[in-house]
């Protein structure tokens, strides 16, 4: 008589089977039951009775995956994600000798570089980096995640130097390029100028598509590199600098501006183009009046007659233009071409843009069609309703302008 099999050993061998093997065996068993039901005509109810445990299991697994994924995203966004992915303005953090992780977290929070002190402290503890923060000076920005910041603080690299640069209202692409090269922000001004004619490199900005197809513009991005004071890394790429200037323009040219432009029947390019002319023609206090004169001339289908546009065309600043210069063949010659030039002639500031959207009502209603510079030392303008009045002012001040051109 053969010896009996030990139940204990059998149970032991069964328990040694991997979970995956048993799960696979269970699915095969269920598959055979379903096939059996279908082949012998068993009712749909009995088939569903067999399928139901499988469905519940699959749905439970999916539900767990969804909950875990959503929870991870919520936690990551709340505690570990970058504060502002679009703001790479450099910020210097100074970590003193012997600073605790808690003290560093508080400083980062006050500087707006992290979303939560708790988040960075938790990650530092979890990854065993709380005691590894090193003293020193660090250049950080708000595009960095908490993990990237911890990497920098615990594995320090040499400080990347920065330069503060003020791009003034009325500055053009070429002047910007020269200034940025002088300050060491870019290595080659020609690369910057070339990049300003490549719209395809900056299509992430919605307004860029509105600039396509303009015939005769000198630089595609002229006028849209917003003038302001910026902190740049030294030896930056042209595209990174341009991105910062374009991002600032997006912040300034709001939906409210766009709505006002639509009321006036103007496109964004027309607003910025006219604003660049207003910016170049006079002092801030006169912007709304200058804007109103140009609105009156455009409304009456007159030539804009702006000398600053010719100065842009000939690339020369002078108060008295020759007959040849006044007749230069250029889409920027607004003595020969009606309407507005194809694009801006410089980067206008916020006040110039607002002046175009809100021209002086008294100049509008008073039907003023002319203005001209008087004393170049003060920048004062004279506004006239008729050509005869305007010409009298021009004749009075022309000798002063000629002397100014000779001495400057």
Coordinates of C-alpha atoms in Angstrom, one line a residue:
X1 CA 0.0 0.0 0.0
X2 CA 1.6 3.3 -1.1
X3 CA 2.3 5.8 1.6
X4 CA -0.1 8.7 2.2
X5 CA 0.8 12.1 0.9
X6 CA 1.4 14.5 3.7
X7 CA -1.3 17.3 3.7
X8 CA 1.1 19.6 5.4
X9 CA 3.7 19.3 2.7
X10 CA 1.1 19.8 0.0
X11 CA -0.1 23.0 1.7
X12 CA 3.4 24.2 2.0
X13 CA 4.2 23.7 -1.6
X14 CA 1.0 25.6 -2.5
X15 CA 1.9 28.5 -0.4
X16 CA 5.3 28.7 -2.1
X17 CA 3.7 29.4 -5.4
X18 CA 4.1 33.0 -6.5
X19 CA 1.1 35.4 -6.4
X20 CA 1.5 35.9 -10.2
X21 CA 1.4 32.2 -10.9
X22 CA -1.8 31.7 -8.8
X23 CA -3.4 34.8 -10.5
X24 CA -2.6 33.5 -13.9
X25 CA -4.1 30.1 -13.0
X26 CA -7.2 31.8 -11.7
X27 CA -7.7 33.7 -15.0
X28 CA -7.2 30.5 -17.0
X29 CA -9.8 28.8 -14.9
X30 CA -12.3 31.6 -15.3
X31 CA -11.6 31.6 -19.1
X32 CA -12.4 27.9 -19.3
X33 CA -15.6 28.4 -17.3
X34 CA -16.7 31.2 -19.7
X35 CA -15.9 29.1 -22.7
X36 CA -17.8 26.2 -21.2
X37 CA -20.9 28.4 -20.5
X38 CA -20.9 29.8 -24.1
X39 CA -20.4 26.4 -25.7
X40 CA -23.1 24.6 -23.8
X41 CA -25.6 27.5 -24.2
X42 CA -25.6 28.5 -20.6
X43 CA -27.5 31.7 -20.0
X44 CA -26.0 35.2 -20.2
X45 CA -26.8 35.5 -16.4
X46 CA -24.5 32.6 -15.6
X47 CA -21.8 34.0 -17.9
X48 CA -22.0 37.4 -16.1
X49 CA -21.8 35.6 -12.8
X50 CA -18.4 34.3 -13.9
X51 CA -17.3 37.6 -15.5
X52 CA -18.3 39.8 -12.6
X53 CA -15.4 39.0 -10.2
X54 CA -13.0 39.7 -13.1
X55 CA -14.7 43.1 -13.9
X56 CA -14.7 44.1 -10.3
X57 CA -11.0 43.3 -9.9
X58 CA -10.0 45.2 -13.1
X59 CA -12.1 48.2 -12.2
X60 CA -10.7 48.2 -8.7
X61 CA -7.1 48.2 -10.0
X62 CA -7.9 51.1 -12.5
X63 CA -9.6 53.0 -9.7
X64 CA -6.5 52.7 -7.5
X65 CA -4.3 53.8 -10.3
X66 CA -6.4 56.9 -11.0
X67 CA -6.6 57.8 -7.3
X68 CA -2.8 57.4 -6.9
X69 CA -2.1 59.4 -10.0
X70 CA -4.4 62.3 -9.1
X71 CA -3.1 62.3 -5.6
X72 CA 0.5 62.5 -6.8
X73 CA -0.3 65.4 -9.2
X74 CA -2.2 67.3 -6.5
X75 CA 0.7 66.8 -4.0
X76 CA 3.3 67.6 -6.6
X77 CA 1.6 70.8 -7.7
X78 CA 0.9 72.0 -4.2
X79 CA 4.4 71.3 -2.7
X80 CA 7.1 70.4 -5.2
X81 CA 6.4 72.0 -8.6
X82 CA 8.0 75.2 -9.8
X83 CA 6.4 78.4 -8.5
X84 CA 6.3 80.1 -12.0
X85 CA 7.5 78.1 -15.1
X86 CA 7.5 81.3 -17.1
X87 CA 9.6 83.5 -14.8
X88 CA 13.3 82.7 -15.0
X89 CA 14.4 86.0 -13.4
X90 CA 17.5 85.2 -11.4
X91 CA 17.3 85.5 -7.6
X92 CA 20.3 85.2 -5.3
X93 CA 20.0 83.1 -2.2
X94 CA 22.7 83.4 0.5
X95 CA 23.0 80.5 2.8
X96 CA 25.0 81.2 6.0
X97 CA 27.4 78.8 7.6
X98 CA 25.5 76.3 9.9
X99 CA 22.1 77.2 8.5
X100 CA 19.5 74.5 9.2
X101 CA 17.2 73.1 6.5
X102 CA 14.3 74.8 8.3
X103 CA 16.0 78.2 8.1
X104 CA 16.8 77.8 4.4
X105 CA 13.2 76.6 3.7
X106 CA 11.8 79.8 5.4
X107 CA 14.1 82.0 3.4
X108 CA 13.2 80.3 0.1
X109 CA 9.5 80.7 1.0
X110 CA 9.9 84.4 1.7
X111 CA 11.7 84.9 -1.6
X112 CA 8.9 83.2 -3.4
X113 CA 11.0 80.4 -4.8
X114 CA 9.0 77.5 -3.4
X115 CA 5.3 76.9 -2.8
X116 CA 5.7 75.4 0.7
X117 CA 8.3 75.2 3.4
X118 CA 6.8 71.8 4.4
X119 CA 7.3 70.4 1.0
X120 CA 11.0 71.1 0.7
X121 CA 11.7 70.0 4.3
X122 CA 9.8 66.7 3.7
X123 CA 11.7 66.0 0.5
X124 CA 15.0 66.8 2.1
X125 CA 14.3 64.4 5.0
X126 CA 13.0 61.7 2.7
X127 CA 16.0 61.9 0.4
X128 CA 18.5 62.2 3.3
X129 CA 19.6 65.7 2.3
X130 CA 18.5 67.8 5.3
X131 CA 22.0 68.0 6.7
X132 CA 23.8 68.4 3.4
X133 CA 22.9 72.0 2.6
X134 CA 26.2 73.9 2.1
X135 CA 26.9 77.6 2.8
X136 CA 27.4 79.9 -0.1
X137 CA 25.7 82.1 -2.7
X138 CA 23.3 80.5 -5.2
X139 CA 21.5 81.9 -8.2
X140 CA 18.0 80.4 -8.4
X141 CA 14.8 81.2 -10.2
X142 CA 11.1 80.4 -10.1
X143 CA 11.2 77.9 -12.9
X144 CA 13.0 75.4 -10.7
X145 CA 11.3 72.5 -8.9
X146 CA 11.9 71.8 -5.2
X147 CA 14.1 68.9 -6.2
X148 CA 16.2 71.0 -8.5
X149 CA 16.7 73.6 -5.8
X150 CA 17.8 70.9 -3.3
X151 CA 20.2 69.5 -5.9
X152 CA 21.8 73.0 -6.2
X153 CA 22.0 73.6 -2.5
X154 CA 23.5 70.2 -1.7
X155 CA 25.8 70.0 -4.7
X156 CA 26.9 73.6 -5.1
X157 CA 28.4 74.9 -8.3
X158 CA 30.1 78.2 -9.0
X159 CA 27.7 81.2 -8.9
X160 CA 26.5 82.3 -12.3
X161 CA 27.0 86.1 -12.6
X162 CA 24.2 88.4 -13.6
X163 CA 23.8 91.9 -15.0
X164 CA 21.0 94.4 -14.4
X165 CA 20.1 96.2 -17.7
X166 CA 17.6 99.0 -18.3
X167 CA 16.2 98.9 -21.8
X168 CA 14.7 102.4 -22.2
X169 CA 11.5 103.3 -24.0
X170 CA 12.1 104.2 -27.6
X171 CA 15.1 101.8 -28.0
X172 CA 15.2 99.8 -31.2
X173 CA 16.5 96.3 -31.9
X174 CA 20.0 97.4 -33.0
X175 CA 20.5 99.7 -29.9
X176 CA 19.3 96.9 -27.6
X177 CA 21.7 94.4 -29.2
X178 CA 24.6 96.8 -28.7
X179 CA 23.7 97.5 -25.1
X180 CA 23.3 93.8 -24.2
X181 CA 26.6 93.0 -25.8
X182 CA 28.3 95.9 -23.9
X183 CA 26.9 94.6 -20.6
X184 CA 28.1 91.0 -21.3
X185 CA 24.6 89.6 -21.4
X186 CA 25.1 88.3 -25.0
X187 CA 28.3 87.5 -26.8
X188 CA 27.4 88.7 -30.3
X189 CA 24.9 91.4 -31.1
X190 CA 24.6 90.2 -34.7
X191 CA 23.1 86.9 -33.4
X192 CA 20.6 88.9 -31.4
X193 CA 19.6 91.0 -34.4
X194 CA 19.2 87.9 -36.6
X195 CA 17.1 86.2 -34.0
X196 CA 14.7 89.2 -34.0
X197 CA 13.7 88.3 -37.5
X198 CA 12.8 84.7 -36.8
X199 CA 9.2 84.5 -35.7
X200 CA 9.2 80.7 -35.9
X201 CA 11.4 80.5 -32.8
X202 CA 8.9 82.3 -30.6
X203 CA 5.6 80.8 -31.7
X204 CA 4.7 79.8 -28.1
X205 CA 3.4 83.4 -27.7
X206 CA -0.1 83.7 -29.1
X207 CA 0.4 87.2 -30.5
X208 CA 3.3 86.1 -32.7
X209 CA 1.0 84.8 -35.4
X210 CA -0.5 88.3 -35.8
X211 CA 2.9 89.5 -36.9
X212 CA 3.3 87.1 -39.8
X213 CA 2.9 88.4 -43.4
X214 CA 3.8 92.0 -42.8
X215 CA 5.7 93.2 -45.9
X216 CA 8.7 95.5 -45.6
X217 CA 9.4 95.3 -41.8
X218 CA 13.0 95.6 -40.9
X219 CA 12.9 93.3 -37.9
X220 CA 9.9 91.1 -37.2
X221 CA 10.1 91.6 -33.4
X222 CA 10.8 95.3 -33.5
X223 CA 8.5 97.0 -31.0
X224 CA 7.6 93.9 -29.1
X225 CA 10.8 93.6 -26.9
X226 CA 9.3 95.5 -24.0
X227 CA 11.5 98.2 -22.4
X228 CA 12.1 97.7 -18.7
X229 CA 14.8 96.9 -16.2
X230 CA 15.9 93.3 -16.2
X231 CA 18.3 91.0 -14.5
X232 CA 20.0 88.7 -17.0
X233 CA 22.6 85.9 -16.7
X234 CA 25.9 86.9 -18.3
X235 CA 26.7 85.0 -21.5
X236 CA 23.0 84.3 -22.2
X237 CA 21.7 83.1 -25.5
X238 CA 19.9 85.6 -27.7
X239 CA 16.7 83.5 -27.6
X240 CA 16.6 83.4 -23.8
X241 CA 16.9 87.2 -23.6
X242 CA 14.3 87.7 -26.3
X243 CA 11.9 85.3 -24.5
X244 CA 12.2 87.4 -21.3
X245 CA 11.4 90.6 -23.2
X246 CA 8.5 89.1 -25.1
X247 CA 7.1 87.6 -21.9
X248 CA 7.1 91.1 -20.4
X249 CA 5.2 92.4 -23.4
X250 CA 2.5 89.8 -22.9
X251 CA 2.1 90.9 -19.3
X252 CA 1.7 94.6 -20.4
X253 CA -0.5 94.2 -23.4
X254 CA -3.6 92.9 -21.6
X255 CA -7.0 91.8 -22.8
X256 CA -8.2 95.2 -21.7
X257 CA -5.9 96.8 -24.2
X258 CA -6.9 94.4 -26.9
X259 CA -10.6 95.2 -26.3
X260 CA -9.9 98.9 -26.5
X261 CA -8.0 98.4 -29.7
X262 CA -11.0 96.5 -31.2
X263 CA -13.3 99.4 -30.2
X264 CA -11.0 101.8 -32.2
X265 CA -10.9 99.4 -35.2
X266 CA -7.1 98.8 -34.7
X267 CA -5.1 95.6 -34.7
X268 CA -2.4 95.0 -32.1
X269 CA 0.3 95.7 -34.6
X270 CA -1.3 99.0 -35.6
X271 CA -1.5 100.0 -31.9
X272 CA 2.1 99.2 -31.2
X273 CA 3.3 100.7 -34.4
X274 CA 1.5 104.0 -33.7
X275 CA 2.7 103.9 -30.1
X276 CA 6.3 103.6 -31.3
X277 CA 5.9 106.7 -33.4
X278 CA 4.2 108.6 -30.5
X279 CA 7.1 107.4 -28.3
X280 CA 9.7 108.8 -30.7
X281 CA 7.9 112.2 -31.4
X282 CA 7.8 113.8 -28.0
X283 CA 7.8 113.9 -24.3
X284 CA 5.5 111.7 -22.1
X285 CA 3.3 114.6 -21.1
X286 CA 2.4 115.1 -24.8
X287 CA 1.8 111.5 -25.8
X288 CA -2.0 111.7 -25.7
X289 CA -2.0 114.9 -27.8
X290 CA 0.4 113.5 -30.4
X291 CA -1.7 110.4 -30.6
X292 CA -4.8 112.5 -31.1
X293 CA -3.2 114.4 -34.0
X294 CA -2.3 111.2 -35.7
X295 CA -5.8 109.7 -35.1
X296 CA -7.2 112.9 -36.8
X297 CA -4.9 112.6 -39.8
X298 CA -5.6 108.9 -40.2
X299 CA -9.4 109.5 -39.9
X300 CA -9.1 112.2 -42.6
X301 CA -7.1 110.0 -44.9
X302 CA -4.1 112.4 -44.7
X303 CA -0.5 111.3 -44.8
X304 CA 0.9 110.7 -41.4
X305 CA 3.8 113.0 -42.2
X306 CA 6.0 111.7 -39.4
X307 CA 9.7 112.6 -39.7
X308 CA 10.8 110.0 -37.1
X309 CA 9.6 107.3 -39.5
X310 CA 12.0 108.7 -42.1
X311 CA 14.8 108.8 -39.5
X312 CA 14.2 105.1 -39.0
X313 CA 14.2 104.4 -42.7
X314 CA 17.5 106.2 -43.3
X315 CA 18.9 105.1 -39.9
X316 CA 19.9 108.6 -38.9
X317 CA 18.7 111.0 -36.2
X318 CA 18.4 114.6 -37.5
X319 CA 15.8 117.4 -37.1
X320 CA 16.1 118.9 -40.6
X321 CA 15.6 116.4 -43.5
X322 CA 16.8 117.1 -47.0
X323 CA 14.5 116.8 -50.0
X324 CA 16.2 113.6 -51.0
X325 CA 15.6 112.1 -47.6
X326 CA 12.0 113.2 -47.5
X327 CA 11.5 111.3 -50.8
X328 CA 13.4 108.1 -49.7
X329 CA 11.8 105.0 -51.2
X330 CA 10.8 103.1 -48.1
X331 CA 7.6 101.7 -46.6
X332 CA 8.5 103.7 -43.5
X333 CA 8.3 107.0 -45.5
X334 CA 5.0 108.3 -44.2
X335 CA 5.2 111.4 -46.4
X336 CA 4.7 109.2 -49.4
X337 CA 2.7 106.3 -48.0
X338 CA -0.7 106.7 -46.4
X339 CA -1.8 104.8 -43.3
X340 CA 0.8 103.4 -40.9
X341 CA 4.2 101.8 -41.6
X342 CA 4.3 98.0 -41.7
X343 CA 5.6 97.7 -38.2
X344 CA 6.9 99.6 -35.1
X345 CA 10.1 101.8 -35.4
X346 CA 11.1 101.2 -31.8
X347 CA 9.9 99.6 -28.5
X348 CA 7.2 101.8 -27.0
X349 CA 6.6 102.0 -23.3
X350 CA 3.3 101.4 -21.5
X351 CA 2.3 105.1 -21.5
X352 CA 2.8 105.5 -25.3
X353 CA 0.6 102.4 -25.8
X354 CA -2.1 103.8 -23.5
X355 CA -1.9 107.2 -25.3
X356 CA -2.7 105.5 -28.6
X357 CA -5.7 103.8 -27.0
X358 CA -6.8 107.0 -25.3
X359 CA -6.0 110.0 -27.5
X360 CA -6.6 113.5 -26.1
X361 CA -10.3 114.3 -26.6
X362 CA -9.7 118.1 -26.9
X363 CA -7.2 117.6 -29.7
X364 CA -9.6 115.2 -31.4
X365 CA -12.7 117.4 -31.2
X366 CA -10.6 120.6 -31.9
X367 CA -9.5 119.1 -35.2
X368 CA -5.8 119.6 -34.7
X369 CA -3.9 118.1 -37.6
X370 CA -0.3 119.3 -37.0
X371 CA 2.3 119.5 -34.4
X372 CA 6.0 120.3 -34.5
X373 CA 9.0 120.6 -32.2
X374 CA 10.0 124.1 -31.0
X375 CA 13.1 124.2 -28.9
X376 CA 15.1 120.9 -29.0
X377 CA 16.6 121.7 -25.7
X378 CA 13.3 121.5 -23.9
X379 CA 11.4 119.1 -26.3
X380 CA 8.3 121.4 -26.3
X381 CA 5.8 120.9 -29.1
X382 CA 3.4 123.3 -30.8
X383 CA 0.0 122.1 -32.0
X384 CA -1.8 123.6 -34.9
X385 CA -5.2 123.2 -36.6
X386 CA -4.1 124.4 -40.1
X387 CA -1.1 124.0 -42.3
X388 CA -0.5 127.7 -42.4
X389 CA -0.3 127.9 -38.6
X390 CA 2.0 124.9 -38.6
X391 CA 4.3 126.3 -41.3
X392 CA 4.7 129.6 -39.4
X393 CA 6.0 127.7 -36.4
X394 CA 8.3 125.6 -38.6
X395 CA 9.8 128.7 -40.3
X396 CA 10.4 130.3 -36.8
X397 CA 12.3 127.4 -35.4
X398 CA 14.1 125.9 -38.4
X399 CA 17.3 127.9 -37.9
X400 CA 17.5 126.5 -34.3
X401 CA 17.0 123.0 -35.6
X402 CA 19.8 123.4 -38.2
X403 CA 22.2 124.7 -35.5
X404 CA 21.2 121.7 -33.3
X405 CA 22.0 119.3 -36.1
X406 CA 25.4 120.9 -36.6
X407 CA 26.4 120.7 -33.0
X408 CA 25.1 117.3 -32.0

